[in-house]
mmCIF file of C-alpha atoms in Angstrom:
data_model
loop_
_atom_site.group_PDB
_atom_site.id
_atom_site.type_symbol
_atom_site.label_atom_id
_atom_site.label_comp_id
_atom_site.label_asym_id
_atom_site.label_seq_id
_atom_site.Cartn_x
_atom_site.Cartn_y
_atom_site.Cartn_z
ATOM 1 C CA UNK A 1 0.000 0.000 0.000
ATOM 2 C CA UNK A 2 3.100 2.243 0.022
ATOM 3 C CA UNK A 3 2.437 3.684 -3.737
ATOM 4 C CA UNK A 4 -1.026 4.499 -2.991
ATOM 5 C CA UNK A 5 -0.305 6.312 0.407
ATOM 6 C CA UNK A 6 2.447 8.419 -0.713
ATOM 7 C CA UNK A 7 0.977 9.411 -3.893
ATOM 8 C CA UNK A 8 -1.888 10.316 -2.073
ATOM 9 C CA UNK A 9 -0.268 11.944 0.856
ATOM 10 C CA UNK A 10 1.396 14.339 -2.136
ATOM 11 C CA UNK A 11 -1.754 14.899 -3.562
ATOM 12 C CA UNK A 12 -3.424 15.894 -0.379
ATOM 13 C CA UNK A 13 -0.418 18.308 -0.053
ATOM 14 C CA UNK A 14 -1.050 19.585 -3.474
ATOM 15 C CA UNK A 15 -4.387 20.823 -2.779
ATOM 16 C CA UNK A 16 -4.529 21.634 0.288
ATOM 17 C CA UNK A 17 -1.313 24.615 -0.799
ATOM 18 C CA UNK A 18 -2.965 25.269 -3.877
ATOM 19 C CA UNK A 19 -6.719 23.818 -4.584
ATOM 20 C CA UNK A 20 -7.236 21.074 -6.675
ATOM 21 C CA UNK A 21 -8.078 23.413 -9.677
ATOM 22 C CA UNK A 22 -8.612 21.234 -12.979
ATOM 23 C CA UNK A 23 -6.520 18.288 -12.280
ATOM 24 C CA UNK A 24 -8.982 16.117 -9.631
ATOM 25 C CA UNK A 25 -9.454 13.739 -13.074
ATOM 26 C CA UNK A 26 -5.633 12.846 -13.014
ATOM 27 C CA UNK A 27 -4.835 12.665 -9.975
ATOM 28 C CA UNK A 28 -8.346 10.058 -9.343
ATOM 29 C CA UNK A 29 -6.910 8.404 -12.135
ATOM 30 C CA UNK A 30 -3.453 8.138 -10.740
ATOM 31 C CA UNK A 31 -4.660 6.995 -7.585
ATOM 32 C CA UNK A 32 -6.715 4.496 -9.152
ATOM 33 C CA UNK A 33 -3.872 2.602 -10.950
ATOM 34 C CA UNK A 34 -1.790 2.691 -7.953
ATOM 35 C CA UNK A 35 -4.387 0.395 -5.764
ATOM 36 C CA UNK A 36 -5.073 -1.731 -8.368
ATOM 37 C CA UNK A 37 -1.687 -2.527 -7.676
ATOM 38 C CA UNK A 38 -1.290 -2.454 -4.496
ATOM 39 C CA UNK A 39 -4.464 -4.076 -3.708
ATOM 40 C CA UNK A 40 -3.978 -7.959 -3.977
ATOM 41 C CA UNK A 41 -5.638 -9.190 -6.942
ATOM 42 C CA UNK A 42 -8.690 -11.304 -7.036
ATOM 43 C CA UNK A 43 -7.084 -14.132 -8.778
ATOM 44 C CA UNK A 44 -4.894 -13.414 -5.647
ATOM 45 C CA UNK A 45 -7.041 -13.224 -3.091
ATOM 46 C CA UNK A 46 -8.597 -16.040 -4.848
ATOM 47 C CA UNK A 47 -5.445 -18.065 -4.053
ATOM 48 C CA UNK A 48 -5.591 -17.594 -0.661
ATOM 49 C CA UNK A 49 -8.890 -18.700 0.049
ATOM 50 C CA UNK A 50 -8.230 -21.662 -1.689
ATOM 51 C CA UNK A 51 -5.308 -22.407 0.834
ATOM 52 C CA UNK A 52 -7.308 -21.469 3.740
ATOM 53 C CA UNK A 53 -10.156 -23.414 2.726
ATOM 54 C CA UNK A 54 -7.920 -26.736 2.066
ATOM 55 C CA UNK A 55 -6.370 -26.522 5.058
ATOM 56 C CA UNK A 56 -9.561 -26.514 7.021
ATOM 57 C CA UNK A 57 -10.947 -29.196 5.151
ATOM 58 C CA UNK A 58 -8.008 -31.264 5.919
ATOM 59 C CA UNK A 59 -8.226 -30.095 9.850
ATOM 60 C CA UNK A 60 -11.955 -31.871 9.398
ATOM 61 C CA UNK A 61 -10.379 -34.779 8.600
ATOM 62 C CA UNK A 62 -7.598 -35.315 11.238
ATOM 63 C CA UNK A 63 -8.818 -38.560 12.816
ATOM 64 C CA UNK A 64 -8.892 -36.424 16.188
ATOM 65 C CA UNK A 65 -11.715 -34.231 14.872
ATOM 66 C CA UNK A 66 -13.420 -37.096 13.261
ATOM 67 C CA UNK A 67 -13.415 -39.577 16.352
ATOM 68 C CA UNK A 68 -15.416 -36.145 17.905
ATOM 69 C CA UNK A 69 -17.887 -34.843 15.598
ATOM 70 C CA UNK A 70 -18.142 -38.317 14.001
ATOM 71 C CA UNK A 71 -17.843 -41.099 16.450
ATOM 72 C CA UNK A 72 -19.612 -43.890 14.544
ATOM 73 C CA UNK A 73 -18.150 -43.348 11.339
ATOM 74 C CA UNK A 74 -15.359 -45.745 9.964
ATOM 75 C CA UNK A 75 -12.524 -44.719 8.411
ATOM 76 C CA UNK A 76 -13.517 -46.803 5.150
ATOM 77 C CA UNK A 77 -16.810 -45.130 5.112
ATOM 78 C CA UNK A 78 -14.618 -41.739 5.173
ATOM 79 C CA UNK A 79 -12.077 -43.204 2.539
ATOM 80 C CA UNK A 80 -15.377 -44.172 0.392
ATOM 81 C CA UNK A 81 -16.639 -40.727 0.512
ATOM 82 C CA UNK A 82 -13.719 -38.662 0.011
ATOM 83 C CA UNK A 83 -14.779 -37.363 -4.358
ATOM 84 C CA UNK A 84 -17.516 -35.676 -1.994
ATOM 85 C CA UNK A 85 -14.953 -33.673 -0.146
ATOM 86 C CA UNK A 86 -13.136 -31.914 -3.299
ATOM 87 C CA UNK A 87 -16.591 -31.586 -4.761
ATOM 88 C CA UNK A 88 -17.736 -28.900 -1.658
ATOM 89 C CA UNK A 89 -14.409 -27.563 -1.407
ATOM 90 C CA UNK A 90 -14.504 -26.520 -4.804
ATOM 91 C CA UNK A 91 -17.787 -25.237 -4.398
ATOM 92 C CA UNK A 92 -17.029 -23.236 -1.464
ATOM 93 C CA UNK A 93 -13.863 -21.388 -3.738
ATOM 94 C CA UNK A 94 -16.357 -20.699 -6.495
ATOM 95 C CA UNK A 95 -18.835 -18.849 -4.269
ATOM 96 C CA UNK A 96 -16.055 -16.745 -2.943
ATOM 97 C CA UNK A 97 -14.746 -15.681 -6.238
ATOM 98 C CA UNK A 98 -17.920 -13.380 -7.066
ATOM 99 C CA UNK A 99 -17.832 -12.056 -3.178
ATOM 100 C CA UNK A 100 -13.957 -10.874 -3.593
ATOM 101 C CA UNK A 101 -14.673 -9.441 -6.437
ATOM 102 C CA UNK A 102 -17.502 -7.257 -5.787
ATOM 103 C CA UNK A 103 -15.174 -6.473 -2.110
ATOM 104 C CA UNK A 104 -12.581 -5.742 -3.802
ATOM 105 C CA UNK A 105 -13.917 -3.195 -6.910
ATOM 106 C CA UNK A 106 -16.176 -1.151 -3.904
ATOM 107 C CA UNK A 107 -13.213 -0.465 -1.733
ATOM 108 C CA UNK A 108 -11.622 0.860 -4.615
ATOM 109 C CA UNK A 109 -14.442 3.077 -5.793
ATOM 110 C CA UNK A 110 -15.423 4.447 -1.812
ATOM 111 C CA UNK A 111 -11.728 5.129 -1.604
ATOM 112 C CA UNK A 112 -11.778 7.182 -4.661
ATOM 113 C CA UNK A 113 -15.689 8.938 -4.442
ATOM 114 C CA UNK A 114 -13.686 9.663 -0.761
ATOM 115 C CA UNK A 115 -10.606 11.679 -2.559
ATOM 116 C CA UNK A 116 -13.132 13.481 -5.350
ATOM 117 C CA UNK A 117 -15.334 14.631 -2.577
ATOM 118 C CA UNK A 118 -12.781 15.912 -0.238
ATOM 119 C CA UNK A 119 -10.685 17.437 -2.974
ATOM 120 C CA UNK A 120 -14.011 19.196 -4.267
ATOM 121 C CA UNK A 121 -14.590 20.489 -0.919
ATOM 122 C CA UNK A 122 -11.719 22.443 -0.579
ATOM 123 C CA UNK A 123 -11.380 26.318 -1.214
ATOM 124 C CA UNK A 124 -9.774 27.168 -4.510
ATOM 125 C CA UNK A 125 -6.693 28.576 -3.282
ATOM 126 C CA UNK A 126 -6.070 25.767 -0.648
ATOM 127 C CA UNK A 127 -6.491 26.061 3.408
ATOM 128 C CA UNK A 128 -4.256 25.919 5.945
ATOM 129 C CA UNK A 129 -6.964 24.499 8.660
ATOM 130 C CA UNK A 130 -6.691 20.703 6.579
ATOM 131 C CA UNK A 131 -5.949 18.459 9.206
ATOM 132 C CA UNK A 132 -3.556 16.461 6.234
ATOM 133 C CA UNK A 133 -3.235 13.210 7.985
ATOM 134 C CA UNK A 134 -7.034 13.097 9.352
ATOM 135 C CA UNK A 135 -7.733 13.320 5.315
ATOM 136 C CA UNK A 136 -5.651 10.820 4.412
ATOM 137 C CA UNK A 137 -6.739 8.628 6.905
ATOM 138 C CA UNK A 138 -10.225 8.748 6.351
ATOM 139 C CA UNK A 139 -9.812 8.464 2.482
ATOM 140 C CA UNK A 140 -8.153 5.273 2.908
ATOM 141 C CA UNK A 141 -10.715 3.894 5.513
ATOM 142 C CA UNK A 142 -12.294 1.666 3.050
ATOM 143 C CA UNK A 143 -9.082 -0.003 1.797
ATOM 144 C CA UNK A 144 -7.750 -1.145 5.219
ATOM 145 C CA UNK A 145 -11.283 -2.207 5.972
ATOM 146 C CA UNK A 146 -10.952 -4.260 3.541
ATOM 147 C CA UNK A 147 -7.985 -6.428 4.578
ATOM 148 C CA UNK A 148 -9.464 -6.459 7.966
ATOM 149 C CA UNK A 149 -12.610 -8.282 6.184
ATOM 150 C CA UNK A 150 -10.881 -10.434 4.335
ATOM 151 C CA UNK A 151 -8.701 -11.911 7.821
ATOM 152 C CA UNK A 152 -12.216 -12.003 9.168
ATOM 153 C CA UNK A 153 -14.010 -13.645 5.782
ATOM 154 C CA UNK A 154 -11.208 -16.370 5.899
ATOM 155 C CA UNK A 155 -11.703 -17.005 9.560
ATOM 156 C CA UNK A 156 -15.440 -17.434 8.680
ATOM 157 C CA UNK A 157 -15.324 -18.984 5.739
ATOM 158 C CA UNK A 158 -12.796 -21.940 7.324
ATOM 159 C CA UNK A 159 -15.341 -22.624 9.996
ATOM 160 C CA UNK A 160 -18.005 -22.958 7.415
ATOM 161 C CA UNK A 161 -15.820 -25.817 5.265
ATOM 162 C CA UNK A 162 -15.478 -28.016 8.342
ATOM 163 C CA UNK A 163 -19.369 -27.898 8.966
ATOM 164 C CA UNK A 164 -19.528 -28.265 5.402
ATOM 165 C CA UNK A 165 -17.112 -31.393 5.161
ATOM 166 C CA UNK A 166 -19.638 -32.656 8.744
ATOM 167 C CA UNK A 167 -22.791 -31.986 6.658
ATOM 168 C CA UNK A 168 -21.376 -34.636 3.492
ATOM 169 C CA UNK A 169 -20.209 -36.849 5.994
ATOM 170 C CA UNK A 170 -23.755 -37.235 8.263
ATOM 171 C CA UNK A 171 -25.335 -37.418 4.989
ATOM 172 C CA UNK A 172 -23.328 -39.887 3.007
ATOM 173 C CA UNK A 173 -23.034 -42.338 6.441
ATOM 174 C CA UNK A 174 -26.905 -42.207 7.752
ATOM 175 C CA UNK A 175 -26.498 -39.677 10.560
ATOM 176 C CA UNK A 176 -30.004 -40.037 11.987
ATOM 177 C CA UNK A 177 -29.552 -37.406 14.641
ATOM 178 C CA UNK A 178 -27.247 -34.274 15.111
ATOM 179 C CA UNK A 179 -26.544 -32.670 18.975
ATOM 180 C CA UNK A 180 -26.048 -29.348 19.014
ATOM 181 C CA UNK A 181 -22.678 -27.770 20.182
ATOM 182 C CA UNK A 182 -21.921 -24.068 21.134
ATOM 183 C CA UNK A 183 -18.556 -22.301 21.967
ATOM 184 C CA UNK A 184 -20.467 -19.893 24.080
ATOM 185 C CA UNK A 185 -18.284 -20.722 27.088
ATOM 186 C CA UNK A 186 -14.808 -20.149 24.932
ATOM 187 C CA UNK A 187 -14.196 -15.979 25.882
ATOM 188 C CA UNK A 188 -14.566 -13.027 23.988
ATOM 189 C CA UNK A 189 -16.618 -15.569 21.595
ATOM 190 C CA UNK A 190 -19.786 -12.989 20.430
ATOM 191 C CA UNK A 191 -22.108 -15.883 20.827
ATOM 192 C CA UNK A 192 -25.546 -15.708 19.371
ATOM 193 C CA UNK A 193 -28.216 -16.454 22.371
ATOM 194 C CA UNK A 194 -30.727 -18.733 20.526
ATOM 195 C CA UNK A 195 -26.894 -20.492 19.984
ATOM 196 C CA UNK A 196 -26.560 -21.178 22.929
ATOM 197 C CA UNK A 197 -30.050 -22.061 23.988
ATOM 198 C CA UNK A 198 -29.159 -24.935 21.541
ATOM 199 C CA UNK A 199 -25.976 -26.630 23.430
ATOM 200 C CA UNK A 200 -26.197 -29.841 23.644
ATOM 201 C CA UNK A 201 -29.827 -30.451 22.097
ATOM 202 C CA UNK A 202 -30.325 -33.192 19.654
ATOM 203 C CA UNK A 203 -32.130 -32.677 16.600
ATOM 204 C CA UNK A 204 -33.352 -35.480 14.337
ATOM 205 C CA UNK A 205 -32.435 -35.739 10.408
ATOM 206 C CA UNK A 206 -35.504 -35.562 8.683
ATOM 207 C CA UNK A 207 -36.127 -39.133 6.659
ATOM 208 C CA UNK A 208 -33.133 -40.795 8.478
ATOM 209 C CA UNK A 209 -33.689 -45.005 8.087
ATOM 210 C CA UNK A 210 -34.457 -45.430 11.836
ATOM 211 C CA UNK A 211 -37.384 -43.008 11.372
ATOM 212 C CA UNK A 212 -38.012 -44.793 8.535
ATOM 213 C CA UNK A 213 -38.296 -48.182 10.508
ATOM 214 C CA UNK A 214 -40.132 -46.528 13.321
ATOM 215 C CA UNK A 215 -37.455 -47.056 15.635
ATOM 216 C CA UNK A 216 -37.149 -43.469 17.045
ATOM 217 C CA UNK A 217 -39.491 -40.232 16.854
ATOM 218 C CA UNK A 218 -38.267 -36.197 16.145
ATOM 219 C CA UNK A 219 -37.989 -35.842 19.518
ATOM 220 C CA UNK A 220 -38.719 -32.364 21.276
ATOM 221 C CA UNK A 221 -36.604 -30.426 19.464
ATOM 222 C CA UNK A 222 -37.387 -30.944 15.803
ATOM 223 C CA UNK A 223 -35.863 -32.098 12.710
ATOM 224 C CA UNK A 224 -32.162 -30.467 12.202
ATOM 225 C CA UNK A 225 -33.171 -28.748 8.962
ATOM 226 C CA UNK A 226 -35.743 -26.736 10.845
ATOM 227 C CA UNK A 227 -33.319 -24.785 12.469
ATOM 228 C CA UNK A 228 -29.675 -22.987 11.195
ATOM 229 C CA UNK A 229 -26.771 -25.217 10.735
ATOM 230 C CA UNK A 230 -23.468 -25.053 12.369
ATOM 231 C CA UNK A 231 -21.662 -22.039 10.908
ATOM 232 C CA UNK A 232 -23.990 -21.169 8.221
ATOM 233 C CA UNK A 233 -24.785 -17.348 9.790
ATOM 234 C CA UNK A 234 -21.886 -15.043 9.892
ATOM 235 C CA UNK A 235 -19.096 -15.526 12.097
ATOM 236 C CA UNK A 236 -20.937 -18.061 13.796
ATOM 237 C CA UNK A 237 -18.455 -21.019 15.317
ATOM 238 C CA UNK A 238 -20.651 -23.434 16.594
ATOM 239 C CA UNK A 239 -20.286 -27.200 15.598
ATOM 240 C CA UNK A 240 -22.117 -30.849 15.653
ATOM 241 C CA UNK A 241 -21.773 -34.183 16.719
ATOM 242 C CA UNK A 242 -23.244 -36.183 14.488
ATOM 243 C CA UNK A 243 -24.921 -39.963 15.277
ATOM 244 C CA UNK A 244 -25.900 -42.868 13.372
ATOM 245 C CA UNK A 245 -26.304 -45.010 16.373
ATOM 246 C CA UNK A 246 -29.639 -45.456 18.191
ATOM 247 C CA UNK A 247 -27.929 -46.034 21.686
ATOM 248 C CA UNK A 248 -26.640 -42.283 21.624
ATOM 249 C CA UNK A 249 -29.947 -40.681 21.470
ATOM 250 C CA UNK A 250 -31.531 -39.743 24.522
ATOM 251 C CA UNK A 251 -34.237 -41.710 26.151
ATOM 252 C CA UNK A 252 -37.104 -39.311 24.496
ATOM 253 C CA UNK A 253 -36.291 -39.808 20.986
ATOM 254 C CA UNK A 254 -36.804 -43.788 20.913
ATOM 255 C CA UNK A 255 -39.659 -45.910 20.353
ATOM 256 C CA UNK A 256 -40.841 -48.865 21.889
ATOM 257 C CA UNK A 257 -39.751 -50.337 18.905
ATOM 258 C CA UNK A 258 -36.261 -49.166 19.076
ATOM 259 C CA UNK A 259 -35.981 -49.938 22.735
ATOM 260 C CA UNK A 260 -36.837 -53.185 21.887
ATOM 261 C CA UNK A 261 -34.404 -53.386 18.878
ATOM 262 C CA UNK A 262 -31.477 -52.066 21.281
ATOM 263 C CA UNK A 263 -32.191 -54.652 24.082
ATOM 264 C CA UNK A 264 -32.059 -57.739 21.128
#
């Protein structure tokens, strides 16, 4: 960001000495070519999403994490699933592409509607009462805002690929019931409340087998696709652990059916 700041501290110089008189179209365009390249690129920015996204897709998979959110799962049923996997990762890079672009191309243009209006603003012969580095600080607001998004975007985004790489696996190995896990406890986490109203709830998947077979019921708290999931709202870190076995659910959520199928 060097080349942008000091061509624009020199233009806020400029005019503030001497007006910006009939050269605000060169120096916006100017100050347009120097953050385009100082701005990281989308194809970039692209780049790096892809690397943070892999690598949390790969933390889902540690056999730590698994043996947690997964419990019943095998690792040949994980082995057998894995085209799945690349499948949502890939997914998850394409519908970032559109978002960094749009992110990127605003900052730009608020940075430079920012410069035209200030520079318009000022008297023709200058002023001496510009406060130089309050200008250039607020000019460039939107441009270090949006680094700061993009940290938090990745940190988001990540946490949404591991409840992404949860959802395949409950659905590809007959999860029949989810329980709900918040990190309201962790601090300085900005918890949601109906979040943590949901800690350690179970919620049924709708048309799960032992449904099917009448070996359990919904339960109290509904099916799991009646509520949010795991990381789906913004900057939301909750997680899942996922079941396929009836002898995990709690006592409420089985049938006389299924109690009799667990005592055989």
């Amino acid at each position: 960001m060097s080349e942008f700041t000091d061509l624009l501290t020199d233009y806020i110089r400029k005019i503030a000495d001497n007006g910006v008189g009939d050269g605000l179209g060169f120096m916006t365009g100017q100050l347009r070519l120097a953050l385009d390249r100082s701005v990281p690129s989308d194809a970039e920015q692209l780049e790096r999403v892809r690397k943070v996204l892999s690598a949390s897709m790969k933390k889902a998979l540690t056999p730590h994490r698994l043996g947690k959110a997964h419990p019943d799962v095998s690792a040949i049923t994980i082995q057998h699933i894995q085209p799945y996997f690349r499948t949502e990762l890939e997914r998850r890079i394409m519908a970032n592409a559109d978002l960094i672009k749009l992110n990127r191309s605003q900052a730009i243009d608020q940075t430079l509607q920012r410069f035209a209006g200030w520079a318009s603003s000022v008297p023709i012969k200058g002023s001496d009462a510009i406060d130089r580095r309050e200008v250039r600080s607020d000019i460039g607001k939107s441009v270090r805002q949006l680094d700061y998004e993009r940290r938090r975007r990745e940190i988001d985004q990540g946490h949404k690929m591991i409840a992404s790489i949860d959802a395949v696996i409950a659905m590809q190995s007959g999860a029949i019931a989810m329980r709900w896990h918040s990190n309201f406890r962790m601090a300085g986490y900005d918890y949601r409340e109906d979040h943590k109203e949901r800690d350690g709830k179970w919620y049924a998947i709708r048309g799960n087998w032992a449904l099917e077979d009448g070996l359990m019921v919904v339960g109290p708290n509904g099916y799991s696709d009646e509520i949010t999931q795991p990381a789906e709202e913004i900057y939301c870190q909750c997680s899942a652990v996922w079941s396929r076995n009836l002898r995990k659910l709690p006592p409420d959520m089985l049938t006389k059916k299924g109690e009799a199928y667990l005592a055989r």
